[in-house]
């Protein structure tokens, strides 16, 4: 069969990214221009600034991705692009560029759900991973447990009722003065802290695999305030390790429960939080006890990138799922029903 070459484009949040991927697996290029340094000074992503930066960066990033791939742009079979969920102004920049390119080259346009992209990042490096499996998607904007029934068929088994896991990491990191984005900084600080130093709450719902992290966030903030009021200091490392352990325990428990409930023998991690070293370690341990295999992408494919979008677009392309040119950005796009 002829190779299918897809140009992927991702601009849903604060990364401007373009990638060229062959057959949903072979990454010829994956250019990621992160705006973290700009948003860092505000402690989080400022949507209007993100959109403006995407406008400046999108063409150079696409040019670079084509150049790095070593292919001629005419060899591309389709253009895959994130059209939701995300920041509407940011999404529109990538979507407009993708439409312009696809239309001018007379190639199909494939709209990709951002979470489907995160899940698909797992296929890039794990040849043997095929649906069905359970995927924990934990990022700055989402915390979902997804039953991946087929390449583009999903069922939501659980999701956060308030903050996303990455959002909780970012907020706590800010409160303890670590900066933005908080996940990697807490992960690092936690390595020299004790996870049993402070007993933070773990929230489990009866008859539901949903998550809730806002109570945990409040408990950490209360602990910090009470230490301050007492005139005591606190250990950033111990707070990091204890908080991280509370998040990880719930993520791991619910994901393993989902896999056993649905009789699947594989579990995958996806999204920025999937880079977390404690989550990876703990998921492997718990899954191992139940005889489940665990998969996760390399860190560069966990956080937002266009290679994962090109990979998801490939599977949609194989199914003939091509988008029309009136495709609009959908900030609240749902992956599937519950
Ligand atoms: O997938 P992503 O790039 O963006 C969204 O789609 O939201 O995820 C970014 C999130 C941030 O909240 C960041 O703090 C978190 O992923 N993150 C981590 C780690 N690396 C990134 N959280 C915990 N531990 C990490 N090592
Ligand atoms: Zn993401």
Coordinates of N, CA and C in Angstrom, one line a residue, residues 73-301:
X73 N 6.3 19.6 -0.3 CA 5.0 19.8 0.2 C 3.9 19.1 -0.7
X74 N 4.2 18.9 -2.0 CA 3.3 18.3 -2.9 C 3.1 16.8 -2.6
X75 N 4.0 16.2 -1.8 CA 3.8 14.8 -1.5 C 2.8 14.6 -0.4
X76 N 2.3 15.6 0.3 CA 1.4 15.5 1.4 C 0.0 14.9 0.8
X77 N -0.6 14.0 1.5 CA -1.8 13.4 1.1 C -3.0 14.1 1.8
X78 N -2.8 14.7 3.0 CA -3.9 15.4 3.6 C -3.4 16.3 4.7
X79 N -4.2 17.2 5.1 CA -3.8 18.1 6.2 C -4.8 17.9 7.4
X80 N -4.2 17.5 8.5 CA -5.0 17.2 9.8 C -4.8 18.4 10.7
X81 N -5.8 18.8 11.3 CA -5.7 20.0 12.2 C -6.7 19.9 13.4
X82 N -6.2 20.3 14.6 CA -7.1 20.4 15.7 C -8.2 21.4 15.5
X83 N -9.5 21.0 15.7 CA -10.5 22.1 15.6 C -11.3 22.2 16.9
X84 N -10.9 21.5 17.9 CA -11.5 21.6 19.3 C -11.1 20.5 20.1
X85 N -11.3 20.5 21.4 CA -11.6 21.7 22.2 C -10.3 22.6 22.4
X86 N -10.5 23.8 22.9 CA -9.4 24.7 23.1 C -9.8 26.1 23.1
X87 N -8.8 27.0 23.0 CA -9.1 28.5 23.0 C -9.6 28.8 21.6
X88 N -10.7 29.5 21.5 CA -11.3 29.7 20.1 C -10.4 30.5 19.2
X89 N -9.8 31.5 19.7 CA -8.9 32.4 18.9 C -7.7 31.6 18.4
X90 N -7.2 30.8 19.3 CA -6.0 30.0 19.0 C -6.3 28.9 18.0
X91 N -7.4 28.2 18.2 CA -7.8 27.1 17.3 C -8.0 27.7 15.9
X92 N -8.6 28.9 15.8 CA -8.9 29.5 14.5 C -7.7 29.7 13.6
X93 N -6.6 30.0 14.3 CA -5.4 30.3 13.5 C -4.9 29.0 12.8
X94 N -4.8 27.9 13.5 CA -4.3 26.7 12.9 C -5.3 26.2 11.9
X95 N -6.6 26.3 12.2 CA -7.7 25.8 11.3 C -7.6 26.6 10.0
X96 N -7.5 27.9 10.1 CA -7.5 28.8 8.9 C -6.2 28.4 8.0
X97 N -5.1 28.2 8.7 CA -3.9 27.9 7.9 C -4.1 26.5 7.2
X98 N -4.7 25.6 8.0 CA -4.9 24.2 7.4 C -5.8 24.3 6.2
X99 N -6.9 25.0 6.4 CA -7.9 25.1 5.3 C -7.2 25.7 4.0
X100 N -6.4 26.8 4.3 CA -5.8 27.5 3.1 C -4.9 26.5 2.4
X101 N -4.1 25.8 3.2 CA -3.1 24.9 2.5 C -3.8 23.7 1.8
X102 N -4.8 23.1 2.5 CA -5.5 22.0 1.9 C -6.2 22.4 0.6
X103 N -6.9 23.6 0.7 CA -7.6 24.1 -0.5 C -6.7 24.4 -1.6
X104 N -5.6 25.0 -1.3 CA -4.7 25.4 -2.4 C -4.0 24.2 -3.0
X105 N -3.8 23.2 -2.3 CA -3.1 22.0 -2.8 C -4.1 20.9 -3.3
X106 N -5.4 21.2 -3.1 CA -6.5 20.3 -3.5 C -6.3 19.0 -2.8
X107 N -6.1 19.0 -1.4 CA -5.9 17.8 -0.6 C -7.0 17.8 0.4
X108 N -7.4 16.7 1.0 CA -8.4 16.6 2.0 C -8.0 17.3 3.3
X109 N -9.0 17.9 3.9 CA -8.8 18.6 5.3 C -9.4 17.6 6.3
X110 N -8.7 17.3 7.4 CA -9.2 16.4 8.4 C -9.2 17.1 9.7
X111 N -10.4 17.4 10.2 CA -10.5 18.0 11.6 C -10.3 17.0 12.6
X112 N -9.4 17.3 13.6 CA -9.1 16.3 14.7 C -9.5 16.8 16.0
X113 N -10.1 15.9 16.8 CA -10.4 16.3 18.2 C -9.1 16.2 19.0
X114 N -8.8 17.3 19.8 CA -7.5 17.4 20.5 C -7.2 16.2 21.4
X115 N -8.3 15.7 22.1 CA -8.0 14.5 23.0 C -7.8 13.3 22.2
X116 N -8.4 13.1 21.0 CA -8.1 12.0 20.1 C -6.6 12.1 19.7
X117 N -6.1 13.3 19.5 CA -4.7 13.5 19.2 C -3.9 13.0 20.4
X118 N -4.2 13.4 21.6 CA -3.4 13.0 22.7 C -3.3 11.4 22.8
X119 N -4.5 10.8 22.7 CA -4.6 9.3 22.8 C -3.7 8.7 21.7
X120 N -3.8 9.3 20.5 CA -3.1 8.7 19.3 C -1.6 8.8 19.4
X121 N -1.1 9.7 20.3 CA 0.4 9.8 20.5 C 1.0 8.5 20.9
X122 N 0.1 7.7 21.5 CA 0.6 6.3 22.0 C 0.9 5.4 20.8
X123 N 0.2 5.6 19.7 CA 0.5 4.7 18.5 C 1.8 4.9 17.9
X124 N 2.3 6.1 18.0 CA 3.5 6.5 17.3 C 4.7 5.6 17.7
X125 N 4.8 5.3 19.0 CA 6.0 4.6 19.5 C 5.7 3.1 19.9
X126 N 4.4 2.8 19.9 CA 4.0 1.4 20.3 C 3.3 0.7 19.2
X127 N 4.0 0.0 18.4 CA 3.5 -0.7 17.3 C 2.4 -1.7 17.7
X128 N 2.6 -2.3 18.9 CA 1.7 -3.4 19.3 C 0.4 -2.9 19.9
X129 N 0.3 -1.6 20.2 CA -0.9 -1.1 20.9 C -2.0 -0.9 19.9
X130 N -3.1 -1.6 20.1 CA -4.3 -1.5 19.3 C -5.5 -1.5 20.2
X131 N -6.6 -0.8 19.8 CA -7.8 -0.8 20.6 C -8.3 -2.3 20.6
X132 N -9.0 -2.7 21.7 CA -9.5 -1.8 22.7 C -8.5 -1.6 23.9
X133 N -8.5 -0.5 24.5 CA -7.8 -0.2 25.7 C -8.4 1.0 26.5
X134 N -8.0 1.1 27.7 CA -8.4 2.3 28.5 C -7.3 3.3 28.5
X135 N -7.7 4.6 28.2 CA -6.6 5.6 28.2 C -7.0 6.7 29.2
X136 N -6.0 7.0 30.1 CA -6.2 8.2 31.0 C -5.6 9.4 30.3
X137 N -6.5 10.3 30.0 CA -6.0 11.6 29.4 C -6.0 12.7 30.4
X138 N -4.8 13.1 30.8 CA -4.7 14.1 31.9 C -3.8 15.2 31.4
X139 N -4.4 16.4 31.3 CA -3.6 17.5 30.8 C -4.0 18.8 31.5
X140 N -3.6 19.9 31.0 CA -3.9 21.2 31.7 C -5.4 21.5 31.6
X141 N -6.0 20.9 30.5 CA -7.5 21.2 30.3 C -8.4 20.1 30.5
X142 N -7.9 18.8 30.6 CA -8.7 17.7 30.6 C -8.3 16.6 31.6
X143 N -9.2 15.9 32.2 CA -8.9 14.7 32.9 C -10.0 13.7 32.6
X144 N -9.7 12.8 31.7 CA -10.7 11.9 31.2 C -10.2 10.4 31.3
X145 N -11.1 9.5 31.6 CA -10.8 8.1 31.4 C -11.6 7.7 30.2
X146 N -10.9 7.2 29.2 CA -11.6 7.0 27.9 C -11.5 5.5 27.6
X147 N -12.6 4.9 27.2 CA -12.5 3.5 26.6 C -12.3 3.7 25.1
X148 N -11.1 3.3 24.7 CA -10.8 3.4 23.2 C -11.3 2.1 22.6
X149 N -12.5 2.2 22.0 CA -13.2 1.0 21.4 C -12.6 0.7 20.1
X150 N -12.3 1.7 19.3 CA -11.6 1.6 18.0 C -10.8 2.9 17.8
X151 N -10.1 3.0 16.6 CA -9.3 4.1 16.4 C -10.0 5.5 16.5
X152 N -11.3 5.5 16.1 CA -12.0 6.8 16.2 C -13.3 6.5 16.9
X153 N -13.4 5.6 17.8 CA -14.6 5.3 18.6 C -14.3 5.3 20.0
X154 N -14.9 6.2 20.8 CA -14.5 6.4 22.2 C -15.8 6.4 23.1
X155 N -15.5 6.0 24.3 CA -16.6 6.2 25.3 C -15.9 6.8 26.6
X156 N -16.6 7.8 27.1 CA -16.0 8.5 28.3 C -16.5 7.7 29.5
X157 N -15.5 7.2 30.3 CA -15.9 6.4 31.5 C -15.8 7.2 32.8
X158 N -15.1 8.3 32.7 CA -15.0 9.2 33.9 C -14.3 10.5 33.5
X159 N -14.7 11.5 34.2 CA -14.0 12.8 33.9 C -14.0 13.7 35.1
X160 N -13.3 14.8 35.1 CA -13.2 15.6 36.2 C -14.5 16.4 36.4
X161 N -14.9 16.6 37.6 CA -16.1 17.4 37.9 C -15.7 18.9 38.2
X162 N -14.5 19.2 38.3 CA -14.0 20.5 38.5 C -12.7 20.8 37.8
X163 N -11.6 20.9 38.5 CA -10.3 21.2 37.9 C -9.8 19.9 37.2
X164 N -9.0 20.2 36.1 CA -8.2 19.1 35.4 C -7.0 18.9 36.3
X165 N -6.4 17.7 36.1 CA -5.3 17.3 37.0 C -4.1 18.3 36.7
X166 N -3.8 18.6 35.5 CA -2.7 19.5 35.2 C -3.0 20.9 35.7
X167 N -4.2 21.3 35.7 CA -4.6 22.6 36.2 C -4.3 22.7 37.8
X168 N -4.6 21.5 38.4 CA -4.3 21.5 39.9 C -2.8 21.6 40.1
X169 N -2.0 20.9 39.3 CA -0.6 21.0 39.5 C -0.1 22.4 39.3
X170 N -0.7 23.1 38.2 CA -0.3 24.5 37.9 C -0.7 25.4 39.1
X171 N -1.9 25.2 39.6 CA -2.3 26.1 40.7 C -1.5 26.0 42.0
X172 N -1.2 24.7 42.3 CA -0.5 24.4 43.6 C 1.0 24.9 43.4
X173 N 1.5 24.7 42.2 CA 2.9 25.2 42.0 C 3.0 26.7 42.2
X174 N 2.0 27.4 41.7 CA 1.9 28.8 41.8 C 1.9 29.2 43.3
X175 N 1.0 28.5 44.1 CA 0.8 28.8 45.5 C 2.1 28.6 46.3
X176 N 2.9 27.6 45.9 CA 4.2 27.4 46.6 C 5.4 28.0 46.0
X177 N 5.1 28.9 45.0 CA 6.2 29.7 44.4 C 7.1 29.0 43.5
X178 N 6.6 27.9 42.8 CA 7.4 27.2 41.9 C 7.4 27.8 40.4
X179 N 6.3 28.5 40.1 CA 6.2 29.0 38.7 C 5.3 28.2 37.8
X180 N 5.3 28.5 36.5 CA 4.5 27.9 35.5 C 5.3 27.4 34.3
X181 N 4.9 26.3 33.7 CA 3.8 25.4 34.1 C 4.3 24.5 35.3
X182 N 3.3 24.3 36.2 CA 3.7 23.7 37.5 C 4.0 22.2 37.5
X183 N 3.4 21.4 36.6 CA 3.6 20.0 36.6 C 5.0 19.5 36.7
X184 N 5.8 19.9 35.7 CA 7.2 19.4 35.7 C 8.0 19.9 37.0
X185 N 7.6 21.1 37.5 CA 8.4 21.7 38.6 C 8.0 20.9 39.9
X186 N 6.7 20.6 40.1 CA 6.3 19.8 41.2 C 6.9 18.4 41.1
X187 N 6.9 17.8 40.0 CA 7.4 16.5 39.7 C 8.9 16.5 40.2
X188 N 9.6 17.5 39.9 CA 11.1 17.6 40.2 C 11.2 17.8 41.8
X189 N 10.5 18.8 42.3 CA 10.6 19.0 43.7 C 10.2 17.8 44.6
X190 N 9.2 17.1 44.1 CA 8.7 15.9 44.8 C 9.7 14.8 45.0
X191 N 10.7 14.8 44.1 CA 11.7 13.7 44.2 C 12.5 13.8 45.5
X192 N 12.6 15.1 46.0 CA 13.3 15.1 47.3 C 12.4 15.4 48.5
X193 N 11.1 15.1 48.3 CA 10.1 15.3 49.4 C 9.6 13.9 49.8
X194 N 8.8 13.9 51.0 CA 8.2 12.7 51.5 C 6.7 12.7 51.1
X195 N 6.2 11.7 50.4 CA 4.8 11.7 50.0 C 3.8 11.5 51.2
X196 N 4.4 10.9 52.3 CA 3.5 10.7 53.4 C 3.6 11.9 54.5
X197 N 4.3 13.0 54.1 CA 4.6 14.0 55.0 C 3.2 14.7 55.5
X198 N 2.3 15.0 54.5 CA 1.1 15.6 54.9 C -0.1 14.8 54.3
X199 N -1.1 14.6 55.1 CA -2.2 13.7 54.6 C -3.2 14.5 53.9
X200 N -3.1 14.7 52.6 CA -4.1 15.4 51.8 C -5.2 14.4 51.3
X201 N -6.4 15.0 51.1 CA -7.5 14.0 50.8 C -7.5 13.5 49.4
X202 N -8.0 12.3 49.2 CA -8.2 11.6 47.9 C -9.8 11.5 47.8
X203 N -10.3 12.0 46.7 CA -11.7 11.9 46.5 C -12.1 10.8 45.5
X204 N -12.9 9.9 46.0 CA -13.5 8.8 45.2 C -15.0 8.9 45.2
X205 N -15.6 8.7 44.1 CA -17.1 8.8 44.1 C -17.6 7.4 44.0
X206 N -18.8 7.2 44.8 CA -19.4 5.9 44.7 C -20.0 5.7 43.4
X207 N -19.9 4.5 42.8 CA -20.5 4.2 41.5 C -20.1 5.2 40.3
X208 N -18.9 5.8 40.4 CA -18.5 6.7 39.3 C -17.0 6.7 39.3
X209 N -16.5 6.8 38.1 CA -15.0 7.0 37.9 C -14.6 8.4 37.7
X210 N -15.5 9.3 38.1 CA -15.2 10.8 37.9 C -14.1 11.2 38.9
X211 N -13.5 12.3 38.6 CA -12.5 12.9 39.5 C -13.0 14.2 40.1
X212 N -12.4 14.6 41.2 CA -12.6 16.0 41.7 C -11.3 16.4 42.4
X213 N -10.7 17.5 41.9 CA -9.4 17.9 42.5 C -9.6 19.2 43.3
X214 N -10.8 19.8 43.3 CA -10.8 21.2 43.9 C -10.7 21.1 45.4
X215 N -11.2 20.0 46.0 CA -11.1 19.8 47.5 C -9.7 19.6 47.9
X216 N -8.9 18.9 47.1 CA -7.5 18.7 47.3 C -6.8 20.0 47.2
X217 N -7.1 20.8 46.2 CA -6.5 22.1 46.0 C -6.7 23.0 47.3
X218 N -8.0 23.0 47.7 CA -8.3 23.8 48.9 C -7.6 23.3 50.1
X219 N -7.5 22.0 50.3 CA -6.7 21.4 51.4 C -5.3 21.8 51.4
X220 N -4.7 21.8 50.3 CA -3.2 22.3 50.2 C -3.1 23.8 50.5
X221 N -4.1 24.6 50.0 CA -4.0 26.0 50.3 C -4.3 26.3 51.8
X222 N -5.2 25.5 52.4 CA -5.4 25.7 53.8 C -4.2 25.3 54.6
X223 N -3.5 24.3 54.2 CA -2.3 23.8 54.9 C -1.3 25.0 54.8
X224 N -1.1 25.5 53.7 CA -0.1 26.6 53.5 C -0.5 27.8 54.4
X225 N -1.8 28.2 54.4 CA -2.2 29.3 55.2 C -2.0 29.0 56.7
X226 N -2.4 27.8 57.1 CA -2.3 27.6 58.5 C -0.8 27.6 59.0
X227 N 0.1 27.1 58.1 CA 1.5 27.2 58.5 C 2.0 28.6 58.6
X228 N 1.5 29.4 57.6 CA 1.8 30.9 57.6 C 1.3 31.5 58.9
X229 N 0.1 31.2 59.3 CA -0.5 31.9 60.5 C 0.2 31.5 61.7
X230 N 0.7 30.2 61.7 CA 1.4 29.8 62.9 C 2.9 30.3 63.0
X231 N 3.2 31.0 61.9 CA 4.6 31.5 61.8 C 5.6 30.4 61.4
X232 N 5.1 29.3 61.0 CA 6.0 28.2 60.6 C 6.3 28.2 59.1
X233 N 7.3 27.6 58.8 CA 7.6 27.4 57.3 C 7.1 26.1 56.9
X234 N 7.2 25.8 55.6 CA 6.8 24.5 55.1 C 7.8 24.0 54.1
X235 N 7.8 22.7 53.9 CA 8.8 22.2 52.9 C 8.1 22.1 51.5
X236 N 8.7 22.9 50.6 CA 8.1 22.8 49.2 C 8.2 21.4 48.7
X237 N 9.2 20.7 49.0 CA 9.4 19.3 48.5 C 8.4 18.4 49.1
X238 N 8.1 18.5 50.4 CA 7.1 17.6 51.1 C 5.7 18.0 50.6
X239 N 5.4 19.3 50.4 CA 4.1 19.6 49.9 C 3.9 19.1 48.5
X240 N 5.0 19.2 47.7 CA 4.9 18.7 46.3 C 4.7 17.2 46.3
X241 N 5.5 16.5 47.1 CA 5.4 15.0 47.1 C 4.0 14.6 47.6
X242 N 3.5 15.2 48.6 CA 2.3 14.8 49.2 C 1.1 15.1 48.3
X243 N 1.1 16.3 47.7 CA 0.1 16.7 46.8 C 0.1 15.7 45.6
X244 N 1.3 15.6 45.0 CA 1.4 14.7 43.8 C 0.9 13.3 44.0
X245 N 1.2 12.8 45.2 CA 0.8 11.5 45.6 C -0.7 11.3 45.7
X246 N -1.4 12.4 46.2 CA -2.8 12.4 46.3 C -3.5 12.4 44.9
X247 N -2.9 13.2 44.0 CA -3.5 13.2 42.6 C -3.2 11.8 41.9
X248 N -2.0 11.4 42.0 CA -1.6 10.1 41.3 C -2.5 8.9 41.8
X249 N -2.7 8.8 43.2 CA -3.4 7.7 43.7 C -4.8 7.6 43.1
X250 N -5.5 8.8 42.9 CA -6.8 8.8 42.4 C -6.8 8.4 40.9
X251 N -5.9 9.0 40.2 CA -5.8 8.8 38.7 C -5.5 7.3 38.5
X252 N -4.6 6.7 39.2 CA -4.3 5.3 39.0 C -5.4 4.4 39.4
X253 N -6.0 4.7 40.6 CA -7.1 3.8 41.1 C -8.2 3.7 40.1
X254 N -8.7 4.9 39.6 CA -9.9 4.9 38.7 C -9.5 4.3 37.3
X255 N -8.3 4.6 36.9 CA -8.0 4.0 35.6 C -7.9 2.5 35.6
X256 N -7.3 1.9 36.6 CA -7.2 0.5 36.7 C -8.6 -0.1 36.9
X257 N -9.4 0.6 37.7 CA -10.8 0.1 37.9 C -11.6 0.1 36.6
X258 N -11.4 1.1 35.8 CA -12.0 1.2 34.5 C -11.6 0.0 33.6
X259 N -10.3 -0.3 33.6 CA -9.8 -1.4 32.8 C -10.4 -2.7 33.2
X260 N -10.4 -2.9 34.5 CA -10.9 -4.2 35.0 C -12.4 -4.3 34.8
X261 N -13.1 -3.2 35.0 CA -14.6 -3.2 34.7 C -14.9 -3.5 33.3
X262 N -14.1 -3.1 32.4 CA -14.4 -3.3 30.9 C -13.6 -4.5 30.3
X263 N -12.9 -5.2 31.1 CA -12.2 -6.4 30.6 C -11.2 -6.2 29.6
X264 N -10.5 -5.0 29.7 CA -9.4 -4.8 28.7 C -8.1 -5.1 29.5
X265 N -7.0 -5.4 28.7 CA -5.8 -5.8 29.3 C -4.7 -4.8 29.1
X266 N -5.1 -3.6 28.5 CA -4.1 -2.6 28.3 C -4.5 -1.2 28.8
X267 N -3.6 -0.5 29.3 CA -3.9 0.9 29.8 C -2.9 1.8 29.2
X268 N -3.4 3.0 28.7 CA -2.4 4.0 28.1 C -2.6 5.3 28.9
X269 N -1.5 6.1 28.9 CA -1.5 7.4 29.5 C -1.4 8.4 28.4
X270 N -2.0 9.6 28.5 CA -1.8 10.6 27.5 C -2.0 12.0 28.1
X271 N -1.5 13.0 27.4 CA -1.6 14.4 27.9 C -0.4 14.8 28.7
X272 N -0.3 16.1 29.0 CA 0.9 16.6 29.6 C 1.2 15.9 31.0
X273 N 0.2 15.6 31.7 CA 0.4 14.9 33.0 C 1.0 13.5 32.9
X274 N 0.8 12.9 31.7 CA 1.3 11.6 31.5 C 2.8 11.5 31.5
X275 N 3.5 12.7 31.5 CA 4.9 12.8 31.7 C 5.3 12.6 33.2
X276 N 4.4 12.7 34.1 CA 4.7 12.7 35.5 C 5.4 11.4 35.9
X277 N 6.5 11.5 36.5 CA 7.3 10.3 36.8 C 6.6 9.4 37.9
X278 N 6.0 10.0 38.9 CA 5.3 9.3 39.9 C 4.0 8.5 39.3
X279 N 3.3 9.2 38.4 CA 2.2 8.6 37.8 C 2.6 7.4 36.9
X280 N 3.7 7.5 36.2 CA 4.1 6.4 35.4 C 4.5 5.2 36.2
X281 N 5.3 5.6 37.3 CA 5.8 4.5 38.2 C 4.6 3.8 38.9
X282 N 3.7 4.6 39.4 CA 2.6 4.0 40.2 C 1.6 3.3 39.3
X283 N 1.4 3.8 38.1 CA 0.5 3.1 37.2 C 1.1 1.7 36.8
X284 N 2.4 1.7 36.5 CA 3.1 0.4 36.2 C 2.9 -0.6 37.3
X285 N 3.2 -0.1 38.5 CA 3.1 -1.0 39.7 C 1.7 -1.6 39.8
X286 N 0.7 -0.7 39.9 CA -0.7 -1.2 40.1 C -1.2 -2.0 38.9
X287 N -0.8 -1.6 37.7 CA -1.3 -2.4 36.5 C -0.6 -3.8 36.5
X288 N 0.7 -3.8 36.9 CA 1.4 -5.0 36.9 C 0.7 -6.1 37.9
X289 N 0.2 -5.6 39.0 CA -0.4 -6.5 40.0 C -1.7 -7.1 39.4
X290 N -2.3 -6.4 38.4 CA -3.5 -6.9 37.8 C -3.3 -7.6 36.5
X291 N -2.0 -7.7 36.1 CA -1.7 -8.3 34.8 C -2.0 -7.4 33.6
X292 N -2.1 -6.1 33.8 CA -2.4 -5.2 32.7 C -1.1 -4.5 32.2
X293 N -1.0 -4.3 30.9 CA 0.2 -3.6 30.3 C 0.0 -2.1 30.2
X294 N 1.0 -1.4 30.5 CA 0.9 0.1 30.5 C 1.7 0.7 29.3
X295 N 1.1 1.7 28.7 CA 1.8 2.4 27.6 C 1.8 3.9 27.8
X296 N 2.8 4.6 27.5 CA 2.8 6.0 27.5 C 3.7 6.6 26.5
X297 N 3.5 7.8 25.9 CA 4.3 8.3 24.9 C 5.6 9.0 25.6
X298 N 6.6 9.2 24.8 CA 7.8 10.0 25.3 C 7.2 11.4 25.7
X299 N 7.9 12.0 26.6 CA 7.4 13.4 27.1 C 7.1 14.3 26.0
X300 N 7.9 14.4 24.9 CA 7.6 15.4 23.9 C 6.3 15.1 23.2
X301 N 5.9 13.8 23.2 CA 4.6 13.5 22.6 C 3.4 13.6 23.6

